[in-house]
PDB file of N, CA and C in Angstrom:
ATOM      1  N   UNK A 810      31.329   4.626-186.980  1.00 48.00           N
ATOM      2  CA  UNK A 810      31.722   5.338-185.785  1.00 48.00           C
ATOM      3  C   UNK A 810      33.202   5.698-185.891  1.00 48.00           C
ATOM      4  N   UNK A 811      33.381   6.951-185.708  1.00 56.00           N
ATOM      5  CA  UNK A 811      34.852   7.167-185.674  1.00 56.00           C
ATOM      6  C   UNK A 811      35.047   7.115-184.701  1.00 56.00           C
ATOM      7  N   UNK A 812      36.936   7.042-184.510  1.00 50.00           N
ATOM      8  CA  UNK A 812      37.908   6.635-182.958  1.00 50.00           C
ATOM      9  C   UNK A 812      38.197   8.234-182.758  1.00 50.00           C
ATOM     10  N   UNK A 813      38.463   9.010-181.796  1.00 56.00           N
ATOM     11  CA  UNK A 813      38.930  10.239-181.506  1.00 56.00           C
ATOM     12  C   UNK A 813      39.834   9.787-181.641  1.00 56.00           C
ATOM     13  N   UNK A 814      40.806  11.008-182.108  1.00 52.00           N
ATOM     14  CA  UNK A 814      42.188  10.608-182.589  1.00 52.00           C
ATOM     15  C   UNK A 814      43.130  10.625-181.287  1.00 52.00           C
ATOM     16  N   UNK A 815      42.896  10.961-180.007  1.00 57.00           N
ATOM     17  CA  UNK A 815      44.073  10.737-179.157  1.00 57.00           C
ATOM     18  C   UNK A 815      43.977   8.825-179.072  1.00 57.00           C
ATOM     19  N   UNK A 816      42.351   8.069-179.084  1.00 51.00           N
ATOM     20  CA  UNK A 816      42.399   6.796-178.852  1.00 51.00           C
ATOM     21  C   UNK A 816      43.131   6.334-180.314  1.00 51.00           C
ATOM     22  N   UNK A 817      43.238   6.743-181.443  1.00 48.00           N
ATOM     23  CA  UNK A 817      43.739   6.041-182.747  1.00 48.00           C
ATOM     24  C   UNK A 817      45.800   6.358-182.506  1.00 48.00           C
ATOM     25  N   UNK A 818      45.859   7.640-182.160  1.00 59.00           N
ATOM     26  CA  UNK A 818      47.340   7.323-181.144  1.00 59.00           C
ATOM     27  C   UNK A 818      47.908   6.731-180.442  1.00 59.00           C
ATOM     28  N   UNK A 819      47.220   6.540-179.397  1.00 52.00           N
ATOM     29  CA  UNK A 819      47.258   5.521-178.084  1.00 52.00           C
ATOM     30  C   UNK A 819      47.417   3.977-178.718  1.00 52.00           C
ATOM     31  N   UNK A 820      46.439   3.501-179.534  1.00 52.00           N
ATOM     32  CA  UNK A 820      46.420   2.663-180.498  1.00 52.00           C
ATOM     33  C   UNK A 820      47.857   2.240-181.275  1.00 52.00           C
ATOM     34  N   UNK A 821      48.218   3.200-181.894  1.00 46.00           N
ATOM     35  CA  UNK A 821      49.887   3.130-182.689  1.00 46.00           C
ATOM     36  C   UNK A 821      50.647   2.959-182.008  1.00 46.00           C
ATOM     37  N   UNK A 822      50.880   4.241-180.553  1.00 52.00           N
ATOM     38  CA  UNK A 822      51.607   3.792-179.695  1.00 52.00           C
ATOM     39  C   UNK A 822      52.336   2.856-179.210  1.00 52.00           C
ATOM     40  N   UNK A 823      50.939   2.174-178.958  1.00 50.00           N
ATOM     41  CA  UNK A 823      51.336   0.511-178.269  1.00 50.00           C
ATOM     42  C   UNK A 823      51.188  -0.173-179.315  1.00 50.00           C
ATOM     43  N   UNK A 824      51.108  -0.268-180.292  1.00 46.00           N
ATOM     44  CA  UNK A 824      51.270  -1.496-181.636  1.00 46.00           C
ATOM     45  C   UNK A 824      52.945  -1.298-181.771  1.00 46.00           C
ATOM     46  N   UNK A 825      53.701  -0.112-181.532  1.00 46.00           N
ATOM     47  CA  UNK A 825      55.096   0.304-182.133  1.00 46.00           C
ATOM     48  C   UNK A 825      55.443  -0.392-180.941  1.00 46.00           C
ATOM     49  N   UNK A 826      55.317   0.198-179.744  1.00 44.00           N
ATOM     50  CA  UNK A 826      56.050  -0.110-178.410  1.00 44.00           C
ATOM     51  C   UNK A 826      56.190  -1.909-178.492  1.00 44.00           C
ATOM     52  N   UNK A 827      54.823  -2.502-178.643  1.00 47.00           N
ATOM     53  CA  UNK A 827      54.767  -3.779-178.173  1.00 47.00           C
ATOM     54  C   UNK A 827      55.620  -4.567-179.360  1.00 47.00           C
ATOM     55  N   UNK A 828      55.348  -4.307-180.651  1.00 45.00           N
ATOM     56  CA  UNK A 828      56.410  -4.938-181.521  1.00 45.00           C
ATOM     57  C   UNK A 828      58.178  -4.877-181.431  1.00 45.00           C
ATOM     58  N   UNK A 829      58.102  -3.417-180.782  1.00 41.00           N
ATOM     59  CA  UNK A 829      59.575  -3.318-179.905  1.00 41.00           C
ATOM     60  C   UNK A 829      59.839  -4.219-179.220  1.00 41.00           C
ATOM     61  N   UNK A 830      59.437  -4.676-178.720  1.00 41.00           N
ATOM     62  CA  UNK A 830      59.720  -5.434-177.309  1.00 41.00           C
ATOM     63  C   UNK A 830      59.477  -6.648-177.744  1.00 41.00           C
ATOM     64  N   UNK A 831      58.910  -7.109-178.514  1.00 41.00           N
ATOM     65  CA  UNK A 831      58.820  -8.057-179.379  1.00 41.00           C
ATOM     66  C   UNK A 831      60.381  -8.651-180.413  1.00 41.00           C
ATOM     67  N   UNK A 832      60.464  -7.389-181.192  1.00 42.00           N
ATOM     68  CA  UNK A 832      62.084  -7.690-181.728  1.00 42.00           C
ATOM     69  C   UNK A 832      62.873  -7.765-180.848  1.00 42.00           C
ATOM     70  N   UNK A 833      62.725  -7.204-179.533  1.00 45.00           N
ATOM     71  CA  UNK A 833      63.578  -6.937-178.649  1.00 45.00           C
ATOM     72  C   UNK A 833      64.352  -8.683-177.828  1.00 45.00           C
ATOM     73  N   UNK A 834      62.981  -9.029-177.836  1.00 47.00           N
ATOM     74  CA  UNK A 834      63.100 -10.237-177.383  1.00 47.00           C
ATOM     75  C   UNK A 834      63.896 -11.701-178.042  1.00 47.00           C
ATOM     76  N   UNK A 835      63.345 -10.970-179.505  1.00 46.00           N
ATOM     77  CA  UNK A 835      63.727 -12.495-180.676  1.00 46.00           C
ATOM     78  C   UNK A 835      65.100 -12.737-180.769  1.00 46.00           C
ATOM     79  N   UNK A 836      66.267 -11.714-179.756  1.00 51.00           N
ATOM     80  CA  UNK A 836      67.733 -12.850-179.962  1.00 51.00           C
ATOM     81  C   UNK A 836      68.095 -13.499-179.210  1.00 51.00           C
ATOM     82  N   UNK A 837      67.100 -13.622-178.205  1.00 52.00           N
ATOM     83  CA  UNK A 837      67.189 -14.523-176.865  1.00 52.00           C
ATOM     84  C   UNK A 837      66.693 -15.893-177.467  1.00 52.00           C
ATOM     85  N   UNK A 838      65.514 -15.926-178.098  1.00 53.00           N
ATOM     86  CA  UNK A 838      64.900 -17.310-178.422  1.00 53.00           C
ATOM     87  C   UNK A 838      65.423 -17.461-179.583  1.00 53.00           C
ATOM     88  N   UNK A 839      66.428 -17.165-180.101  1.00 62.00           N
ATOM     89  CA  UNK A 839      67.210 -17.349-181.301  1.00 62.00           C
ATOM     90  C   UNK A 839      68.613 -17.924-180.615  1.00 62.00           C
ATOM     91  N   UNK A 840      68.851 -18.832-179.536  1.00 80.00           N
ATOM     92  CA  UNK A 840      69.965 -19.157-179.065  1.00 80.00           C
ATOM     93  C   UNK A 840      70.238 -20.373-179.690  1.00 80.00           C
ATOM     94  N   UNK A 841      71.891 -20.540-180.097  1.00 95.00           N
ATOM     95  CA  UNK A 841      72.002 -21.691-180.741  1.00 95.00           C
ATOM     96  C   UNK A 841      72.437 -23.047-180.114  1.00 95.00           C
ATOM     97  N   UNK A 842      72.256 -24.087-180.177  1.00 97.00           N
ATOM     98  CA  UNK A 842      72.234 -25.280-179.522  1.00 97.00           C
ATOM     99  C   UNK A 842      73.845 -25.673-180.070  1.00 97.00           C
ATOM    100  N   UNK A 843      74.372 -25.712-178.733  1.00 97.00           N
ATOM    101  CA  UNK A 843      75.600 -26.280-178.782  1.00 97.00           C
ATOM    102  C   UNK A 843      75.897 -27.449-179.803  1.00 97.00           C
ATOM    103  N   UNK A 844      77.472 -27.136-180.410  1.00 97.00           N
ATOM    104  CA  UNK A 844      77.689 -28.615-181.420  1.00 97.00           C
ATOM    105  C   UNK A 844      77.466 -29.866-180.548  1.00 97.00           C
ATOM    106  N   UNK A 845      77.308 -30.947-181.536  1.00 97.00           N
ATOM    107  CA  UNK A 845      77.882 -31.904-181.294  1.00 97.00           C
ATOM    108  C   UNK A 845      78.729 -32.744-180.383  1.00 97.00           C
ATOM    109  N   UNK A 846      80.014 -31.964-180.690  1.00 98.00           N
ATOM    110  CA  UNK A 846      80.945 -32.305-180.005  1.00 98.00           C
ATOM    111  C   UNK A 846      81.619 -32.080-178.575  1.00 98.00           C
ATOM    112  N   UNK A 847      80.352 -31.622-178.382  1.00 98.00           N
ATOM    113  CA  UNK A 847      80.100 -31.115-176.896  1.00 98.00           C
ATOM    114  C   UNK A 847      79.176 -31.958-176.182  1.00 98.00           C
ATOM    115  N   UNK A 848      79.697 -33.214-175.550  1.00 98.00           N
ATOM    116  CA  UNK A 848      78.747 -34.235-175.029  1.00 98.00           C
ATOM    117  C   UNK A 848      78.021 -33.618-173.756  1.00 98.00           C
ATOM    118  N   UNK A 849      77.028 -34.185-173.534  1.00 97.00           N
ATOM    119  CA  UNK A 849      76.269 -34.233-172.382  1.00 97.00           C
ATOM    120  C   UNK A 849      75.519 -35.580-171.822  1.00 97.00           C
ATOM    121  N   UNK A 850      75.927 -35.547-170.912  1.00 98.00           N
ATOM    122  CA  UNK A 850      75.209 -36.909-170.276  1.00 98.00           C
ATOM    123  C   UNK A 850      74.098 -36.387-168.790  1.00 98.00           C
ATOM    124  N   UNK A 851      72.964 -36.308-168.793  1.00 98.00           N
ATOM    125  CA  UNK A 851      71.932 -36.012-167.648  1.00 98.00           C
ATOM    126  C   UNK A 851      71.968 -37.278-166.907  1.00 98.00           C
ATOM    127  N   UNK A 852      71.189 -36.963-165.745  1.00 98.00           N
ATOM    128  CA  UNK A 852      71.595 -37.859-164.721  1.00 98.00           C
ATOM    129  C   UNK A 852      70.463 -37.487-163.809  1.00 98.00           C
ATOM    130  N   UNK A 853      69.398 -37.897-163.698  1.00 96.00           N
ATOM    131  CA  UNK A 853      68.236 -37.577-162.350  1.00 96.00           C
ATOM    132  C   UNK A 853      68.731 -38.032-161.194  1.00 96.00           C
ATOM    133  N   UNK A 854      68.591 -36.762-160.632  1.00 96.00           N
ATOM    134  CA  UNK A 854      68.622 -37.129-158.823  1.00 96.00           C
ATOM    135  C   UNK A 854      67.719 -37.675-158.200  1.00 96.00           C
ATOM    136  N   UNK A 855      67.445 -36.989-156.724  1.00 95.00           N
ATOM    137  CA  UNK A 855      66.363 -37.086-156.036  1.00 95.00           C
ATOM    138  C   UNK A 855      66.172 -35.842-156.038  1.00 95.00           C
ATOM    139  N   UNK A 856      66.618 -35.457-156.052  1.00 95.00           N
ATOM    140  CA  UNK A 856      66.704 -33.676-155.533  1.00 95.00           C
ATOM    141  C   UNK A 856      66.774 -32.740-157.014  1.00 95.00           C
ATOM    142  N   UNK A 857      66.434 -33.220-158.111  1.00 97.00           N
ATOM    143  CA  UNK A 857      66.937 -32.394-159.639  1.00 97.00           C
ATOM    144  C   UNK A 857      67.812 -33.196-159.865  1.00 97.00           C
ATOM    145  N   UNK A 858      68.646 -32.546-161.046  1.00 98.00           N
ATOM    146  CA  UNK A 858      69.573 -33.763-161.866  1.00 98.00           C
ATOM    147  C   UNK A 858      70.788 -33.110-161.903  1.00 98.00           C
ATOM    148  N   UNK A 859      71.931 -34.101-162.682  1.00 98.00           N
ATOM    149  CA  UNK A 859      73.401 -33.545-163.211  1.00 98.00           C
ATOM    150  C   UNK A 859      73.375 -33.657-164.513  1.00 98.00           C
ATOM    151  N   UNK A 860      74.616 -32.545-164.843  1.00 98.00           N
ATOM    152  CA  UNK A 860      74.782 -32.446-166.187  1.00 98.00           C
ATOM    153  C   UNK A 860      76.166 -32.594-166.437  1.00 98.00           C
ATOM    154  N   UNK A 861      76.461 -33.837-167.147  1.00 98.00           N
ATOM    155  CA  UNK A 861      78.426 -33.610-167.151  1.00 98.00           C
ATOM    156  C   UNK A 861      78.261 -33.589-168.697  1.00 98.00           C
ATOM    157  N   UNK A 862      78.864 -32.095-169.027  1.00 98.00           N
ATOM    158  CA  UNK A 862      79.481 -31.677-170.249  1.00 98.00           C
ATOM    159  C   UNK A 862      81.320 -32.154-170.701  1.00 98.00           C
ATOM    160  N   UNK A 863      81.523 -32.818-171.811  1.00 98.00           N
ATOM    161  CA  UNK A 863      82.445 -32.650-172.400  1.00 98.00           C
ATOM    162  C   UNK A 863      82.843 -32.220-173.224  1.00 98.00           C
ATOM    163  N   UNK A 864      84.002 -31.614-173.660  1.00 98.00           N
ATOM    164  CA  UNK A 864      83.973 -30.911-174.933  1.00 98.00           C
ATOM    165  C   UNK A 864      85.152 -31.601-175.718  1.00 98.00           C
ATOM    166  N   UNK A 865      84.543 -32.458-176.978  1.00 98.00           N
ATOM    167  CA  UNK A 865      85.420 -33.379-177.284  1.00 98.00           C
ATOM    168  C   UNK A 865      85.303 -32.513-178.914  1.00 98.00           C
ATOM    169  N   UNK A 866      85.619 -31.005-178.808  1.00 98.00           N
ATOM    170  CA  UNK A 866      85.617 -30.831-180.065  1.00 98.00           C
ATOM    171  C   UNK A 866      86.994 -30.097-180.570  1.00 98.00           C
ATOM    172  N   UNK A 867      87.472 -29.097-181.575  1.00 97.00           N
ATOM    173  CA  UNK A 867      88.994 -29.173-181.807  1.00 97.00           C
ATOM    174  C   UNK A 867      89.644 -27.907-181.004  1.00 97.00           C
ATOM    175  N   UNK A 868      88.674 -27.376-180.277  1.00 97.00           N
ATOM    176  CA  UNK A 868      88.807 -25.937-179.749  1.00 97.00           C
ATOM    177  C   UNK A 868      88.278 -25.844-178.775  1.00 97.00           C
ATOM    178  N   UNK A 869      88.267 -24.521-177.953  1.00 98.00           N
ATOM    179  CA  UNK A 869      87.286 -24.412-176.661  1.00 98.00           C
ATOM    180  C   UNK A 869      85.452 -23.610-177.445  1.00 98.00           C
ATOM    181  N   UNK A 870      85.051 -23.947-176.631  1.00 98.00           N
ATOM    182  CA  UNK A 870      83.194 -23.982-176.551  1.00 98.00           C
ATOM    183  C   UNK A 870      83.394 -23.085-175.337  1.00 98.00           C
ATOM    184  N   UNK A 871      82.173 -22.521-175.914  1.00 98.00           N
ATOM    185  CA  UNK A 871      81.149 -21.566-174.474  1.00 98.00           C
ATOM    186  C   UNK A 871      80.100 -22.050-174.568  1.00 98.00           C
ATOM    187  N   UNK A 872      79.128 -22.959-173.387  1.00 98.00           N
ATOM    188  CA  UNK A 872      78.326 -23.243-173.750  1.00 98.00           C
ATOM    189  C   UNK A 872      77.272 -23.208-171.865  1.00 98.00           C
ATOM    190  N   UNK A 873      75.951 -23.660-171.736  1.00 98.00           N
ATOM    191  CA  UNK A 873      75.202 -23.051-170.815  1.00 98.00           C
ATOM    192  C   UNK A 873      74.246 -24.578-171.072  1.00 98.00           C
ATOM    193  N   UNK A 874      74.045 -24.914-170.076  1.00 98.00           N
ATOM    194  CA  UNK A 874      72.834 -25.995-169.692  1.00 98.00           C
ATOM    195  C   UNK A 874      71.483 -24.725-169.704  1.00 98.00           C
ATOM    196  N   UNK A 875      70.439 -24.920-170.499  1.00 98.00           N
ATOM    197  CA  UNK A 875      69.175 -24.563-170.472  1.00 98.00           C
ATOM    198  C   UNK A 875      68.327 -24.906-169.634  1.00 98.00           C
ATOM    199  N   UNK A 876      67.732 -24.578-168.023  1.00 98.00           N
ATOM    200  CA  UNK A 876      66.586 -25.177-167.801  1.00 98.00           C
ATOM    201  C   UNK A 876      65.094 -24.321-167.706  1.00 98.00           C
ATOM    202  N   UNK A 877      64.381 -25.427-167.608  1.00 97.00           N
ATOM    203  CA  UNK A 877      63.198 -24.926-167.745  1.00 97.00           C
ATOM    204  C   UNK A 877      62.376 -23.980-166.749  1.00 97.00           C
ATOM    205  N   UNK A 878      61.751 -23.618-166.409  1.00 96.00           N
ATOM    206  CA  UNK A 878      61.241 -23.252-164.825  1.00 96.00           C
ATOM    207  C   UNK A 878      62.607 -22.908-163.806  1.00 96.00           C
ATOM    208  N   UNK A 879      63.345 -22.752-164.411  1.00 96.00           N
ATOM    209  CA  UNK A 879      64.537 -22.426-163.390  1.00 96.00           C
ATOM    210  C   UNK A 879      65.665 -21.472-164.048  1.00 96.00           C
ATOM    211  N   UNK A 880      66.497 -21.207-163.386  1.00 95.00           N
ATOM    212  CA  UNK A 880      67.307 -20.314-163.666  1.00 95.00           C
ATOM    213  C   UNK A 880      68.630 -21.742-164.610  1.00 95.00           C
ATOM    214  N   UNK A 881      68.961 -21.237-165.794  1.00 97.00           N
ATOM    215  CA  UNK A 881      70.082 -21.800-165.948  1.00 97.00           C
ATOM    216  C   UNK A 881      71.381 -21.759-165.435  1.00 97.00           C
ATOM    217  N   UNK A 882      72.460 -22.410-165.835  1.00 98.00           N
ATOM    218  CA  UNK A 882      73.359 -22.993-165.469  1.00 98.00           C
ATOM    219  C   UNK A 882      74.440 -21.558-166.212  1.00 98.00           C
ATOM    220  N   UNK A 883      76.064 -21.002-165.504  1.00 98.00           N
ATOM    221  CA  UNK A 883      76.625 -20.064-165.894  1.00 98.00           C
ATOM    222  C   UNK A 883      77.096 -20.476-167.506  1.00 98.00           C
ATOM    223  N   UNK A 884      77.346 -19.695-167.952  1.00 98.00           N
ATOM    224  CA  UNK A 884      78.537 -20.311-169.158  1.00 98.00           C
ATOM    225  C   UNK A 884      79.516 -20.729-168.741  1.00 98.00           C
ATOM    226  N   UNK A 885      79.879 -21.834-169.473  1.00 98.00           N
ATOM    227  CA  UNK A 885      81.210 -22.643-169.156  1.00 98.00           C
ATOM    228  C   UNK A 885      81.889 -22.027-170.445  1.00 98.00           C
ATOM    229  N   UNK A 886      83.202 -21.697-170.041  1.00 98.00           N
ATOM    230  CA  UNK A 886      84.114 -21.506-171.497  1.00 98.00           C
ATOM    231  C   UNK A 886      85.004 -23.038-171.353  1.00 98.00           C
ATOM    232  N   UNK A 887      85.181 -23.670-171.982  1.00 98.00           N
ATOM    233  CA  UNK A 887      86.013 -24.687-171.900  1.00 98.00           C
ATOM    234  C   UNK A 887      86.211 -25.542-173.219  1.00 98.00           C
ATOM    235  N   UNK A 888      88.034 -25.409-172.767  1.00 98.00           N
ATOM    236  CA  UNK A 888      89.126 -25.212-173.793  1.00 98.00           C
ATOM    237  C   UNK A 888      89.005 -27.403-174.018  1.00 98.00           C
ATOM    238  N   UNK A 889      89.530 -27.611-175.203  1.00 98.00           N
ATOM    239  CA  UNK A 889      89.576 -28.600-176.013  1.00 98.00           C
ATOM    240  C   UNK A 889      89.784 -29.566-174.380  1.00 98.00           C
ATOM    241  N   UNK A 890      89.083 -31.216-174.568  1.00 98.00           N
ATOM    242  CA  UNK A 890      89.288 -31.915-173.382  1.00 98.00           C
ATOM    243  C   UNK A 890      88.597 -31.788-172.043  1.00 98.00           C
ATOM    244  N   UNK A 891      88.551 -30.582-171.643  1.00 98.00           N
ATOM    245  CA  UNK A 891      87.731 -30.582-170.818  1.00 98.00           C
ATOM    246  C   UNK A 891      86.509 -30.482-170.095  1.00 98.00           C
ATOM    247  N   UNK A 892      85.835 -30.940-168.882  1.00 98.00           N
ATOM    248  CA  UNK A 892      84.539 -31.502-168.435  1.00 98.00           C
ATOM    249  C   UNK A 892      83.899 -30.429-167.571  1.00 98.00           C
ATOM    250  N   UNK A 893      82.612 -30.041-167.608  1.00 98.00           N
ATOM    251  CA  UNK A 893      82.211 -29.312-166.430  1.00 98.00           C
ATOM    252  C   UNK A 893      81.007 -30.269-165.998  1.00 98.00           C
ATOM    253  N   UNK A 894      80.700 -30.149-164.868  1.00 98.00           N
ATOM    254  CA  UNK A 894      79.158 -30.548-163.803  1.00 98.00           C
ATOM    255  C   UNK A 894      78.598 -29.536-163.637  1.00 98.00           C
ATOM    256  N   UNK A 895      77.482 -29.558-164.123  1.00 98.00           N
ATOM    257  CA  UNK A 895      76.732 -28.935-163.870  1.00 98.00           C
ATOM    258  C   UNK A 895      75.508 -29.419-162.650  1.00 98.00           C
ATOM    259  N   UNK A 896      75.497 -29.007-161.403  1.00 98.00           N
ATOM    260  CA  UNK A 896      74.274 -29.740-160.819  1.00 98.00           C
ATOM    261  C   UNK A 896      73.185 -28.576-160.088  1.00 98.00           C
ATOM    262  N   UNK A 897      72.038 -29.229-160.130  1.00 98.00           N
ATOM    263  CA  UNK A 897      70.596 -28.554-160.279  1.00 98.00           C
ATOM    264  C   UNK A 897      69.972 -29.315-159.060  1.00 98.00           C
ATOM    265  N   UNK A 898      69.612 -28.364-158.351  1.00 97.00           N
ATOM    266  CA  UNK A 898      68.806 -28.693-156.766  1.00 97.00           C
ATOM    267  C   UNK A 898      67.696 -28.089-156.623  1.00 97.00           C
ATOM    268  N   UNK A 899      66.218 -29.057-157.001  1.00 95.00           N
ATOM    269  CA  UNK A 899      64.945 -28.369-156.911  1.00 95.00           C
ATOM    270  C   UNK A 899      63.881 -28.861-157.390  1.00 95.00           C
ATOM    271  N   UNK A 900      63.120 -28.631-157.387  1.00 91.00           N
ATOM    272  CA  UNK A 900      61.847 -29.681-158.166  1.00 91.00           C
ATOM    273  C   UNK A 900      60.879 -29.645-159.047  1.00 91.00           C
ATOM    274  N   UNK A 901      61.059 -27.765-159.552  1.00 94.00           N
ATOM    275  CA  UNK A 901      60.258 -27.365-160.346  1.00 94.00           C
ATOM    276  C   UNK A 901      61.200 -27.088-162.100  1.00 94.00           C
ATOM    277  N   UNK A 902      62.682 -27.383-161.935  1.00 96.00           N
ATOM    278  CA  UNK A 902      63.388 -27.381-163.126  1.00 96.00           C
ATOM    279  C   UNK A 902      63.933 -28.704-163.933  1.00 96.00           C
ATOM    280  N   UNK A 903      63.664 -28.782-165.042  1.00 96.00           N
ATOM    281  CA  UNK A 903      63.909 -29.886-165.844  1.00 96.00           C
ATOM    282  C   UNK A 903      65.105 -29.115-166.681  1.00 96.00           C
ATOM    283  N   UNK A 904      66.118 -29.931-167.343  1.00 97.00           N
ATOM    284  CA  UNK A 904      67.068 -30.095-168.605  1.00 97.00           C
ATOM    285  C   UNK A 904      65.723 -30.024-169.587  1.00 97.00           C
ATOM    286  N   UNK A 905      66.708 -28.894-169.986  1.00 97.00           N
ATOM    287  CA  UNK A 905      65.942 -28.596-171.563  1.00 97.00           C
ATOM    288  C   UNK A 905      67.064 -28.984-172.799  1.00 97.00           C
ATOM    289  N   UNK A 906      68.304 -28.261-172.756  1.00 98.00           N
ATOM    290  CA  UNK A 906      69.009 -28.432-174.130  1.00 98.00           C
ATOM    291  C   UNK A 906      70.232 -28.109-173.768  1.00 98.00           C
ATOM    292  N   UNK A 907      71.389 -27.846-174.332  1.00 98.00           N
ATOM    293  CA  UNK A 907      72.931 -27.238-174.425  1.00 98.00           C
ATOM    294  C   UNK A 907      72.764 -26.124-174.956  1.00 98.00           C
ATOM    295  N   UNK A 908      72.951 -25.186-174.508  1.00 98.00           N
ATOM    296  CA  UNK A 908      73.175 -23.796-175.634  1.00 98.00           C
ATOM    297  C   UNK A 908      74.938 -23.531-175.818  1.00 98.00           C
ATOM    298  N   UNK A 909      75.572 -22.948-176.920  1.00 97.00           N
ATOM    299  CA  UNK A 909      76.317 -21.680-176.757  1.00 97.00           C
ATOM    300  C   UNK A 909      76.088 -20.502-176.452  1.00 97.00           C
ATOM    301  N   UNK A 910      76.859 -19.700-175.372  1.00 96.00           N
ATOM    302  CA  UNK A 910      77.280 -18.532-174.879  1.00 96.00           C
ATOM    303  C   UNK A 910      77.837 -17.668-174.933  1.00 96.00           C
TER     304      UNK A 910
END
């Protein structure tokens, strides 16, 4: 059985489009997990949790608390020494990881 060729178009179409959007996507889930030297300590609430970041490394970090089911946390830029809190109010988001930003 042959395809009429507008359905074997339609076909390519969306194989090109959807792989677009596909590459399109892969530098988001290509985010890199903060060094090391960028502590984090979590902390469960009642209400969601805290996140106290330090950055005990030789320079400043940009870096972003990851959560799950929720909107993450802004980028923090922060220069050698110093701490941010991060805190999370809600019940459907968990700590996932540290990213850089």
């Amino acid at each position: 059985m042959r395809m009429p060729r507008r359905a074997v178009q339609a076909a390519l179409t969306a194989a090109v489009v959807g792989g677009t959007m596909i590459a399109m996507a892969s530098p988001a889930a290509a985010a890199t997990l903060a060094p090391s030297c960028v502590s984090r300590m979590v902390t469960e609430t009642t209400d969601g949790f805290d996140v106290l970041l330090w950055n005990k490394c030789s320079g400043t970090q940009s870096v972003k608390v990851d959560v799950s089911l929720a909107s993450d946390s802004p980028c923090y830029v922060m220069s050698k020494g110093t701490s941010k809190l991060f805190v999370y109010h809600g019940i459907l988001g968990t700590y996932t990881r540290t990213l850089t930003c």
